PDB file of C-alpha atoms in Angstrom:
ATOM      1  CA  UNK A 506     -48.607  28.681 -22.573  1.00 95.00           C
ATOM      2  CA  UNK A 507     -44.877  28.750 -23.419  1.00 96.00           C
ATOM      3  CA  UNK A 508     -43.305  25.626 -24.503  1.00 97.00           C
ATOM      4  CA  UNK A 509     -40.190  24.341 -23.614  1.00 98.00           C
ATOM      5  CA  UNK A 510     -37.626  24.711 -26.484  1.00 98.00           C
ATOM      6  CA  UNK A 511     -34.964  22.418 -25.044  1.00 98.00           C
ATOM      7  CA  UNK A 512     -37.306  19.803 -24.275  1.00 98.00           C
ATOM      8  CA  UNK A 513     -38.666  20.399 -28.388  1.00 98.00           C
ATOM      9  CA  UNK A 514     -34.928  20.233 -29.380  1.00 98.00           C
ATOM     10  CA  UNK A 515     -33.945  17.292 -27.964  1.00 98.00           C
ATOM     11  CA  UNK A 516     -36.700  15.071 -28.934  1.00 97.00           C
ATOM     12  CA  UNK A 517     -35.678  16.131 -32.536  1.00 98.00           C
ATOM     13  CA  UNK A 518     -31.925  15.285 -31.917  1.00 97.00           C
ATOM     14  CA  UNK A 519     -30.519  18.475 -31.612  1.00 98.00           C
ATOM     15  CA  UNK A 520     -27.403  18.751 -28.769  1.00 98.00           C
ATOM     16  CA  UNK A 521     -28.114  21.078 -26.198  1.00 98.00           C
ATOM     17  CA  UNK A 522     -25.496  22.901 -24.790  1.00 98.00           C
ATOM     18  CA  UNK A 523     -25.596  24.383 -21.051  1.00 98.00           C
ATOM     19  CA  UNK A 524     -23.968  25.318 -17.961  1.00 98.00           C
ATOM     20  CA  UNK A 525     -24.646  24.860 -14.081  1.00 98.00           C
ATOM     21  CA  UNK A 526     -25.314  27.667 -11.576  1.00 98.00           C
ATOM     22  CA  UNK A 527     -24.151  26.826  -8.249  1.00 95.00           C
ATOM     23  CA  UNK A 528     -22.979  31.125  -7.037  1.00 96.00           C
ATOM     24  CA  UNK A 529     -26.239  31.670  -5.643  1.00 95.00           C
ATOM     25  CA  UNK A 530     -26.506  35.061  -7.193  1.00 97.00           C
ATOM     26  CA  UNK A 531     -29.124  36.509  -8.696  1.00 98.00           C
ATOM     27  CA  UNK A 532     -26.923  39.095  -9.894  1.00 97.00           C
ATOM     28  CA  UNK A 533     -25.001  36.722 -11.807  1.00 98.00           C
ATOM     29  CA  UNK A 534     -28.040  34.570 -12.708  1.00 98.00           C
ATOM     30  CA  UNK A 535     -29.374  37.474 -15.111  1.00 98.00           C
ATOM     31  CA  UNK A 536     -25.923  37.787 -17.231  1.00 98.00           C
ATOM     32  CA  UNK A 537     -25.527  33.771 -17.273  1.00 98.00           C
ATOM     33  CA  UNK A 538     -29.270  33.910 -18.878  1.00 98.00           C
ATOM     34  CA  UNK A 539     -28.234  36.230 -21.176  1.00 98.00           C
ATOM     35  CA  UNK A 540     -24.398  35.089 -23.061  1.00 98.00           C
ATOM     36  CA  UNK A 541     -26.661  32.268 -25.344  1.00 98.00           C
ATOM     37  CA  UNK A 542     -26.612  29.093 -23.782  1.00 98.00           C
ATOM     38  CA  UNK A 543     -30.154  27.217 -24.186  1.00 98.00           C
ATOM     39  CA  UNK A 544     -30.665  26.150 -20.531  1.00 99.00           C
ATOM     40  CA  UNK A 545     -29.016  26.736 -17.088  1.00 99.00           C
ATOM     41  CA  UNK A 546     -29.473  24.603 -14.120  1.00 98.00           C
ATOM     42  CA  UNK A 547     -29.304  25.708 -10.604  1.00 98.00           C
ATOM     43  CA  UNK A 548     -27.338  23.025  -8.386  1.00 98.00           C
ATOM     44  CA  UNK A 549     -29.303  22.822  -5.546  1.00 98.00           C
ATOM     45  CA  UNK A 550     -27.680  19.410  -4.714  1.00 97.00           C
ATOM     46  CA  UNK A 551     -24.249  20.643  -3.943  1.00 95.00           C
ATOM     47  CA  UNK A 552     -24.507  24.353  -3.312  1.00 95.00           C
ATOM     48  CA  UNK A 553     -25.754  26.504  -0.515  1.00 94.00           C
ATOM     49  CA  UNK A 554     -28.862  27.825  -2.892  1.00 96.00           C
ATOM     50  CA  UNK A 555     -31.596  28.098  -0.982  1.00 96.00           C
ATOM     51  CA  UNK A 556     -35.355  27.302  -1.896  1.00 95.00           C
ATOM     52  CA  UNK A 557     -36.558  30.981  -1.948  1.00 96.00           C
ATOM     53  CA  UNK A 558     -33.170  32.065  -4.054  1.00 98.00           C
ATOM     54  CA  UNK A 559     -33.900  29.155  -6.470  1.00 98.00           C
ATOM     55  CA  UNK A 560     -37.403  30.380  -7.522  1.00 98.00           C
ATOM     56  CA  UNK A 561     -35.591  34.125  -7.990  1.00 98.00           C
ATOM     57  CA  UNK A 562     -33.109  32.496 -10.045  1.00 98.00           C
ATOM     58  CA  UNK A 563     -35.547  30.200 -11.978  1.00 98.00           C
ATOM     59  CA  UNK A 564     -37.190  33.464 -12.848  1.00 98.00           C
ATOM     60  CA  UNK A 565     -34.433  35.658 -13.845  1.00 98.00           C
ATOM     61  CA  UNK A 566     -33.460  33.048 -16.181  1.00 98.00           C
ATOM     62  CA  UNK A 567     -36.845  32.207 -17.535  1.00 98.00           C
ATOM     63  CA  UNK A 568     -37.692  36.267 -17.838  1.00 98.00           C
ATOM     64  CA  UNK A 569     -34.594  36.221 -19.928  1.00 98.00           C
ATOM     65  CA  UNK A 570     -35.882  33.817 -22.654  1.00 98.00           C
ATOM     66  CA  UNK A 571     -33.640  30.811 -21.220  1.00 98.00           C
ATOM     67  CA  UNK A 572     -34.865  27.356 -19.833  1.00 98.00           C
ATOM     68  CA  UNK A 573     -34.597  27.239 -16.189  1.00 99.00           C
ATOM     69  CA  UNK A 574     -33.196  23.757 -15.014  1.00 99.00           C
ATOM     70  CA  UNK A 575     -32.991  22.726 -10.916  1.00 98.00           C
ATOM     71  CA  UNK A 576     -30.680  19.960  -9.914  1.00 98.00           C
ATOM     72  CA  UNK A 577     -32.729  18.771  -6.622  1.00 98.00           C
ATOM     73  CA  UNK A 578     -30.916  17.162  -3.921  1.00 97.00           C
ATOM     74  CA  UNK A 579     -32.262  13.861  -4.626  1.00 97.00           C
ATOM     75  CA  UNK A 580     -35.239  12.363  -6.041  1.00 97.00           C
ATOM     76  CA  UNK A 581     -37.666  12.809  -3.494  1.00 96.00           C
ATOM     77  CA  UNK A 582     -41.366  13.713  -4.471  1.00 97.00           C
ATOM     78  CA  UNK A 583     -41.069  17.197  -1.556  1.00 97.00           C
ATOM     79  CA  UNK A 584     -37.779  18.453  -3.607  1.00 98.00           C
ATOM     80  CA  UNK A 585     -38.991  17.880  -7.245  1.00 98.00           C
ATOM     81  CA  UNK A 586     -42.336  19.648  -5.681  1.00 97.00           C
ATOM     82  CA  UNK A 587     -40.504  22.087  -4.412  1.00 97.00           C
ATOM     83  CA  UNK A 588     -38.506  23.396  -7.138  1.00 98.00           C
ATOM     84  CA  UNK A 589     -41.337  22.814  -9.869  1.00 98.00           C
ATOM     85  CA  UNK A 590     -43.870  24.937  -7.680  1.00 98.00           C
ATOM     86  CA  UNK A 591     -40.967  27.010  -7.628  1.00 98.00           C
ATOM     87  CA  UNK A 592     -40.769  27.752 -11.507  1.00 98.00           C
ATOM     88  CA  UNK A 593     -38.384  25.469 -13.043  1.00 98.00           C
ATOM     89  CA  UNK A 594     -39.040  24.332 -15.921  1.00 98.00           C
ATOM     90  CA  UNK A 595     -37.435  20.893 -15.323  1.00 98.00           C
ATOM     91  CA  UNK A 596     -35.399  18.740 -13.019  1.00 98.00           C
ATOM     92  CA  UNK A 597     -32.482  16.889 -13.185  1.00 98.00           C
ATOM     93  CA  UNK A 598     -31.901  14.160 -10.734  1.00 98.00           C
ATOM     94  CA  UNK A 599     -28.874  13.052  -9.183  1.00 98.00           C
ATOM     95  CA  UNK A 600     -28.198   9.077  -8.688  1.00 97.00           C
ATOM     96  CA  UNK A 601     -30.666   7.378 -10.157  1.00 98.00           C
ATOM     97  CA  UNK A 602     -29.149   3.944  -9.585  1.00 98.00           C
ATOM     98  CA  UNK A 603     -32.258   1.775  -9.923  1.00 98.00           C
ATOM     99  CA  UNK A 604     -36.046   1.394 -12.016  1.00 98.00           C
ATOM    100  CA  UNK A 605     -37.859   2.020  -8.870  1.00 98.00           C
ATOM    101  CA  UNK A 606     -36.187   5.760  -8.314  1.00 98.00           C
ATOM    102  CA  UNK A 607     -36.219   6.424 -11.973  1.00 98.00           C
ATOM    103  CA  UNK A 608     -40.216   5.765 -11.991  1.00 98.00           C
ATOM    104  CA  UNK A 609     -40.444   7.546  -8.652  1.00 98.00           C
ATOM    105  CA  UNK A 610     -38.821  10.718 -10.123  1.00 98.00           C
ATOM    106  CA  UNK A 611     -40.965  10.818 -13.285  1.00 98.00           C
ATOM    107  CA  UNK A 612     -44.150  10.332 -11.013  1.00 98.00           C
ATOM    108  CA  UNK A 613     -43.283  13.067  -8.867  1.00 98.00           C
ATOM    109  CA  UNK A 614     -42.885  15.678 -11.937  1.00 98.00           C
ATOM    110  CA  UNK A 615     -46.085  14.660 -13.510  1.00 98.00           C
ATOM    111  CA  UNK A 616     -49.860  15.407 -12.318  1.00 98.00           C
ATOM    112  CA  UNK A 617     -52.255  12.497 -12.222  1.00 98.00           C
ATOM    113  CA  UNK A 618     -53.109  10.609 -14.162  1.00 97.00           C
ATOM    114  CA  UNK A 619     -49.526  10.255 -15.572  1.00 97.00           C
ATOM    115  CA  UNK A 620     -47.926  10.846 -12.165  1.00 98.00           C
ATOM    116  CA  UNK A 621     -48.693  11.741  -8.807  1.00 98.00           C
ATOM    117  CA  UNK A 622     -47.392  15.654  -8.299  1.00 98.00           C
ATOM    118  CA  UNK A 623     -49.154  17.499  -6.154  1.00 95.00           C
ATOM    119  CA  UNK A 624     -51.318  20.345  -6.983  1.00 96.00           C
ATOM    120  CA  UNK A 625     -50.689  24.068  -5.816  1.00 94.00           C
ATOM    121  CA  UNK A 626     -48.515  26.914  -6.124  1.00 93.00           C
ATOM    122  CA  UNK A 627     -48.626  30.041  -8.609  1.00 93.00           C
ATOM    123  CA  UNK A 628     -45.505  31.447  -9.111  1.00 96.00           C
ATOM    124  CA  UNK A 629     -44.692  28.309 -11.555  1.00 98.00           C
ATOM    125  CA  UNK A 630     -46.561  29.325 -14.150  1.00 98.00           C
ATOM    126  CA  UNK A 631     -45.514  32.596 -14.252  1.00 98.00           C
ATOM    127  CA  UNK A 632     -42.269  31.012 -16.222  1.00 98.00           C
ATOM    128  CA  UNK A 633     -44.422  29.824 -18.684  1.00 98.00           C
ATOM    129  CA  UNK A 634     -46.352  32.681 -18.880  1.00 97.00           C
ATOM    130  CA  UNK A 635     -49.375  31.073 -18.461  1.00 97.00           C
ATOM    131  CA  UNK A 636     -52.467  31.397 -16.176  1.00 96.00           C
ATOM    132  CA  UNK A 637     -52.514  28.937 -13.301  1.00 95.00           C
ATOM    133  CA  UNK A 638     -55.038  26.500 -15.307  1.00 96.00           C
ATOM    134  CA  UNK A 639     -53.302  26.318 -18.307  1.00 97.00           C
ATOM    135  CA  UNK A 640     -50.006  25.849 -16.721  1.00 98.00           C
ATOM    136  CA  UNK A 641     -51.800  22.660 -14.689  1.00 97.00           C
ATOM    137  CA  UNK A 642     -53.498  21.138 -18.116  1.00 97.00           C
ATOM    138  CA  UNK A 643     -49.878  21.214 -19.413  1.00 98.00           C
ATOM    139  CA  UNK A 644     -47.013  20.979 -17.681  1.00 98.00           C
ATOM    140  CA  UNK A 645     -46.698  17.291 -17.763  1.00 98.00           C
ATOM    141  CA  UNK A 646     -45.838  17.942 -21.432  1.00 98.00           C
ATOM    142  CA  UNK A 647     -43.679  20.966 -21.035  1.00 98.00           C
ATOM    143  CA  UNK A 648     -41.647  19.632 -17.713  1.00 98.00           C
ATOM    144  CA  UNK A 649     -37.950  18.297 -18.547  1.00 98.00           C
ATOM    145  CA  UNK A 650     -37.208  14.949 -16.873  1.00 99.00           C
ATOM    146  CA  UNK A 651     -33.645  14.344 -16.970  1.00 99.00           C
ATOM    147  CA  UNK A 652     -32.076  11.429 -14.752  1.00 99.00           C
ATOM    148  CA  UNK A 653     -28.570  11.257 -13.661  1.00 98.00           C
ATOM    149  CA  UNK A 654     -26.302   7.894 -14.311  1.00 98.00           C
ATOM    150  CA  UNK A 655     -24.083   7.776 -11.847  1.00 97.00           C
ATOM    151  CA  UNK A 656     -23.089   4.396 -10.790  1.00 98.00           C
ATOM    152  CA  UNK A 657     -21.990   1.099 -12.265  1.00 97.00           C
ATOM    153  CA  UNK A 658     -25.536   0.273 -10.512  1.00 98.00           C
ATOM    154  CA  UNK A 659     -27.045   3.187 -12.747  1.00 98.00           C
ATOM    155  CA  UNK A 660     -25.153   1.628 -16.079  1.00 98.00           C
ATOM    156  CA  UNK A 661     -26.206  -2.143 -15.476  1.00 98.00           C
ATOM    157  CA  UNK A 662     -29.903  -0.539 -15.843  1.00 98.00           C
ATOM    158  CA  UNK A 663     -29.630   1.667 -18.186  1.00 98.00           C
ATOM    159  CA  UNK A 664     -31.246   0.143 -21.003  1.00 98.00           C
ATOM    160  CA  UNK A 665     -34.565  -0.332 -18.558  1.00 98.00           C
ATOM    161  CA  UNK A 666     -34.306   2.871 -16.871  1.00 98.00           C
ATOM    162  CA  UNK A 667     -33.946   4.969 -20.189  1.00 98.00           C
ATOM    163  CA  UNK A 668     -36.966   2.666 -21.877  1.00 98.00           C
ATOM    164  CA  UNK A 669     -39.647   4.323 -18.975  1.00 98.00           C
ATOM    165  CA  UNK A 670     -41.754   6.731 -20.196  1.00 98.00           C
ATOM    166  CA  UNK A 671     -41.221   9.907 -19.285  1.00 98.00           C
ATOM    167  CA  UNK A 672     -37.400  10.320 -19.126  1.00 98.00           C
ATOM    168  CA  UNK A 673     -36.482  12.863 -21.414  1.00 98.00           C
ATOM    169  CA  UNK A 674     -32.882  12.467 -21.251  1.00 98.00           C
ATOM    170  CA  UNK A 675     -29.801  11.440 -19.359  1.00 98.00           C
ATOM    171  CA  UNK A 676     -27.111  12.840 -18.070  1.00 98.00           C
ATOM    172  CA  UNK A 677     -23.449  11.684 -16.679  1.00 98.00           C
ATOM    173  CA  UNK A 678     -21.537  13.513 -13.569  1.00 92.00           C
ATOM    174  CA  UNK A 679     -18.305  12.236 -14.699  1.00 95.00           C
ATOM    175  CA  UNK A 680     -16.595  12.735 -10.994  1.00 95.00           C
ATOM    176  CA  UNK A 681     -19.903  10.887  -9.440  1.00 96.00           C
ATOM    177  CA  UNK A 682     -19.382   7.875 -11.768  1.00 98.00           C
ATOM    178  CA  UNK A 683     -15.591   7.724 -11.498  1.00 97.00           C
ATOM    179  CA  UNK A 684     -15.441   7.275  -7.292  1.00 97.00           C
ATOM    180  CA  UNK A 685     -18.382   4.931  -7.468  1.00 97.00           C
ATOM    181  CA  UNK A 686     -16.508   2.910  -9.632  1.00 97.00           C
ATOM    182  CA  UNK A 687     -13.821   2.899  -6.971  1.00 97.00           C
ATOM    183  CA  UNK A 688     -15.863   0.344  -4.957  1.00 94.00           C
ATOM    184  CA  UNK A 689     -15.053  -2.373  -7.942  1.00 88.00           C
ATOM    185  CA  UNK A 690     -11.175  -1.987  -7.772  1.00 87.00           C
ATOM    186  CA  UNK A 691      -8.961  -4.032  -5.636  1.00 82.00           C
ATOM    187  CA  UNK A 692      -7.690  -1.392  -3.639  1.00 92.00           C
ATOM    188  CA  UNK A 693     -10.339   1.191  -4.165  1.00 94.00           C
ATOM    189  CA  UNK A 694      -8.298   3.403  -6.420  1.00 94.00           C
ATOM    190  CA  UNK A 695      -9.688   5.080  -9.631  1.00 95.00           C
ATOM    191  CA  UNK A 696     -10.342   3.198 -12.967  1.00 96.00           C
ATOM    192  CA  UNK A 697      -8.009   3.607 -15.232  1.00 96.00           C
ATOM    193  CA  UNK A 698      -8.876   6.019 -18.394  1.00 97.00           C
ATOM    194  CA  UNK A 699      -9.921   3.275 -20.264  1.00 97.00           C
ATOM    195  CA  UNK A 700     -12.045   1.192 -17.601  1.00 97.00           C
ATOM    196  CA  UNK A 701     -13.904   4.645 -17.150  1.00 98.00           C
ATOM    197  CA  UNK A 702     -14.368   5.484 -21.063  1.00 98.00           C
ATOM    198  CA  UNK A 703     -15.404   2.232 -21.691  1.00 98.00           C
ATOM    199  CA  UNK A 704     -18.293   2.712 -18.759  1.00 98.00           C
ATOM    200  CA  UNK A 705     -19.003   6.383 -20.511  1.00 98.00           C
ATOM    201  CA  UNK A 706     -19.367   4.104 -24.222  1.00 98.00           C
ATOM    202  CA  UNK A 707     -22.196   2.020 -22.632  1.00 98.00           C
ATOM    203  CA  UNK A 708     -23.817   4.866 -21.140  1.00 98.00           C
ATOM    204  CA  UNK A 709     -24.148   6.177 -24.988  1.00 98.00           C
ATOM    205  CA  UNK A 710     -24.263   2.721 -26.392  1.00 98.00           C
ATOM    206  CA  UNK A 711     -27.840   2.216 -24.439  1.00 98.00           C
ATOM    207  CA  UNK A 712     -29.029   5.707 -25.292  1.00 98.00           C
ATOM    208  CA  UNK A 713     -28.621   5.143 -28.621  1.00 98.00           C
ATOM    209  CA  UNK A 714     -30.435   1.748 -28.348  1.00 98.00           C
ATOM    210  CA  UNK A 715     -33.166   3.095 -26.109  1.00 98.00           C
ATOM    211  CA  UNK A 716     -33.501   6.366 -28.419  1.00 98.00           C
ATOM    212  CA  UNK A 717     -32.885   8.121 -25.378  1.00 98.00           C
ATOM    213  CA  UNK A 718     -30.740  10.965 -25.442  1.00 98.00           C
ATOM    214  CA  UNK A 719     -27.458  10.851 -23.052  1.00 98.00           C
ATOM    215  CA  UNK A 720     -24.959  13.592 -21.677  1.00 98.00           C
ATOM    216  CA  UNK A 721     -22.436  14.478 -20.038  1.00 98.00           C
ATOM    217  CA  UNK A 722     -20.453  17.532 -17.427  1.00 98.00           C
ATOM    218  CA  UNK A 723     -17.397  18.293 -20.091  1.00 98.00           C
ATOM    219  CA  UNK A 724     -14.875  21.204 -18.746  1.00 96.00           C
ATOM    220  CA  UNK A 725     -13.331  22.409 -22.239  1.00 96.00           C
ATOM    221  CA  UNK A 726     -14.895  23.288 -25.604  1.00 97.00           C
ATOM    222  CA  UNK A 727     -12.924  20.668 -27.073  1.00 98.00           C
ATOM    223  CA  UNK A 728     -14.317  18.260 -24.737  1.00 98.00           C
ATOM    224  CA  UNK A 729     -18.035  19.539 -25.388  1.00 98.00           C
ATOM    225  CA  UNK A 730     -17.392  19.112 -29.123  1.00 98.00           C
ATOM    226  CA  UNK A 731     -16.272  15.077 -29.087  1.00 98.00           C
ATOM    227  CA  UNK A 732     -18.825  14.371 -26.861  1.00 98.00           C
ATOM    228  CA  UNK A 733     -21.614  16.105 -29.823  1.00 98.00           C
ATOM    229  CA  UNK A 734     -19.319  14.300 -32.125  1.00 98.00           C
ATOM    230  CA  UNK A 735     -19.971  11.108 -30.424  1.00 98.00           C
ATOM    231  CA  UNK A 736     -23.821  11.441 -30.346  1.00 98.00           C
ATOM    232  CA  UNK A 737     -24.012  12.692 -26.318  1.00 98.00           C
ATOM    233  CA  UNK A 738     -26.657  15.412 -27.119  1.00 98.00           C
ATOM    234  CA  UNK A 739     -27.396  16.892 -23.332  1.00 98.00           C
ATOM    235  CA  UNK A 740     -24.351  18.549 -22.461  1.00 98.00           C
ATOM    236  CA  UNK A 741     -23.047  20.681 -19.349  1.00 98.00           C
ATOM    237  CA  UNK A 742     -20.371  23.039 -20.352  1.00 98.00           C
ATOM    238  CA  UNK A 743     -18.417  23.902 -16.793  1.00 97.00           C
ATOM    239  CA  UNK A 744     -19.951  26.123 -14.524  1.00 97.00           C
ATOM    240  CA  UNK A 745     -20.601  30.069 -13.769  1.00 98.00           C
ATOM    241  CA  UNK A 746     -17.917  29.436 -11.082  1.00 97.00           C
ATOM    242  CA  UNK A 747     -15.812  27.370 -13.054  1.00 95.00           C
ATOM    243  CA  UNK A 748     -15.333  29.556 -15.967  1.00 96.00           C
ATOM    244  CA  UNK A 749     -14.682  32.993 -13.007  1.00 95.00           C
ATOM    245  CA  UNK A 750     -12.149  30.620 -11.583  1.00 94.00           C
ATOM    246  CA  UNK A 751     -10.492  30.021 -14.725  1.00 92.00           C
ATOM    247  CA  UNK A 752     -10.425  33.668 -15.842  1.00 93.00           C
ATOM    248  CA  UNK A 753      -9.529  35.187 -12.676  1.00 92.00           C
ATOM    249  CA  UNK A 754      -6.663  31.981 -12.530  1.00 90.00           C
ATOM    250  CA  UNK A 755      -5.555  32.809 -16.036  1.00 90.00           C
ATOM    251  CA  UNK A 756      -4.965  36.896 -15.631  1.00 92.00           C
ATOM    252  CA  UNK A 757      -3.109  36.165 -12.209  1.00 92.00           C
ATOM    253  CA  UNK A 758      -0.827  34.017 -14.176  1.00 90.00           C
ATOM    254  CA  UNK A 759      -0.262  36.457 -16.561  1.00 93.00           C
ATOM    255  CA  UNK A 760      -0.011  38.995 -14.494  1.00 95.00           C
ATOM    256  CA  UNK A 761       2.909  36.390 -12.778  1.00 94.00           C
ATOM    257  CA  UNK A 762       1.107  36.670  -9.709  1.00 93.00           C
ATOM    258  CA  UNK A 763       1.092  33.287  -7.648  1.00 82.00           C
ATOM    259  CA  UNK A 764      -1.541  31.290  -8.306  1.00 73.00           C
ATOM    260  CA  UNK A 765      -3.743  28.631  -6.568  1.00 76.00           C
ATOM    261  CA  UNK A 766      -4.681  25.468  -8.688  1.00 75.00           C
ATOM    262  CA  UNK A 767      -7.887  22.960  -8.553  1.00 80.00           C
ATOM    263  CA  UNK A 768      -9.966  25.742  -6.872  1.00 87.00           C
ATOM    264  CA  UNK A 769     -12.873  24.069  -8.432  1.00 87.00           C
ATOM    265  CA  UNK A 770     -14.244  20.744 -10.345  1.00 80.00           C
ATOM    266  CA  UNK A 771     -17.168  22.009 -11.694  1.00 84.00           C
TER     267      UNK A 771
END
């Protein structure tokens, strides 16, 4: 059965560089797979990618020698199901605020005895290229587990929710963090830089204690490369529609064509 590299990688330290896929194109999927980045993950939580796209996707990108990555809606046991049976070859779940969704999460991409994932499907281990019987002796020790910090909440328990076996790694949505953050402010505005940076610092500080590894959404190379610099090791570089948005923003300037701004955050 295939391994997962990324999952390898980080356990030995190495930063892992990737992007998100939110398009919904298949089309796209199979180029994305392709430029060199080490994993992709398909935002199912805020995109219109459906369930039967995602398991086209998950294969284009795992056909193409890259990890396939879904972002599930939340951390409910029927969407980590889902896109597992599907063919990812890991999850990454939004808001994890607490210990009790953190375990729930990790039980719900593991088969008994270690979890409680239900058994079925085929086309998952296709990915892994793997008959159905190997893929179910050893998933549990292929299958990426990374849980999103999103929250002052999610910070307060980091050190206990990065200490539970089975979390692989950890990853920031720096928008997410920022506007929960709001509800601590006097008048509900943003943080200031600093307020937020020093939130980001304790997010690393207790990966780094927990010998967890942490990362982060970054939007420039620049960006990407302080955040390796700092020790963040899981990293999200933009998006597929991000980076055509930038392009297509960037000729129609030079071309001094009038251009729209803030098209998209991710």
């Amino acid at each position: 059965m295939k391994t997962n590299p990324v999952k390898r990688a980080l356990k030995e330290g190495k930063p892992q560089v990737g992007t998100w896929l939110s398009l919904e194109s298949i089309f796209a999927t199979r180029f994305m797979a392709r430029v060199g980045f080490p994993w992709l993950t398909v935002d199912i939580e805020h995109s219109p990618v459906s369930w039967e796209t995602a398991a086209h996707m998950f294969a284009a990108i795992a056909d193409a020698g890259c990890v396939p990555l879904a972002r599930v809606p939340r951390g409910d046991h029927d969407h980590i199901k889902r896109v597992l049976d599907a063919g990812a070859m890991g999850i990454v779940v939004p808001m994890v605020n607490t210990v009790e969704q953190a375990k729930a999460a990790i039980a719900a991409a593991k088969y008994p005895p270690v979890g409680d994932r239900s058994v079925g499907g085929a086309i998952h281990a296709l990915n892994f290229n793997a008959a159905a019987g190997d893929y179910f002796k050893h998933a549990n020790d292929e299958i990426l587990v990374v849980l999103q910090t999103e929250s002052p909440e999610g910070v307060e328990n980091a050190e206990e929710i990065y200490s539970l076996p089975g979390v692989d790694a950890i990853f920031v949505g720096p928008n997410d963090l920022k506007f929960q953050m709001r509800n601590f402010t006097e008048d509900g505005s943003d943080p200031t830089p600093e307020e937020f940076e020093a939130m980001l610092q304790r997010v690393l500080s207790a990966g780094k204690k927990t010998g967890t590894p942490v990362g982060i959404h970054t939007m420039t190379v620049e960006d990407c490369q302080r955040r390796i610099d700092e020790g963040w090791q899981f990293l999200a570089m933009a998006s597929e529609l991000k980076m055509m948005v930038n392009e297509a923003s960037r000729v129609v300037k030079e071309l001094g064509l009038a251009a729209e701004s803030d098209l998209a955050k991710y």
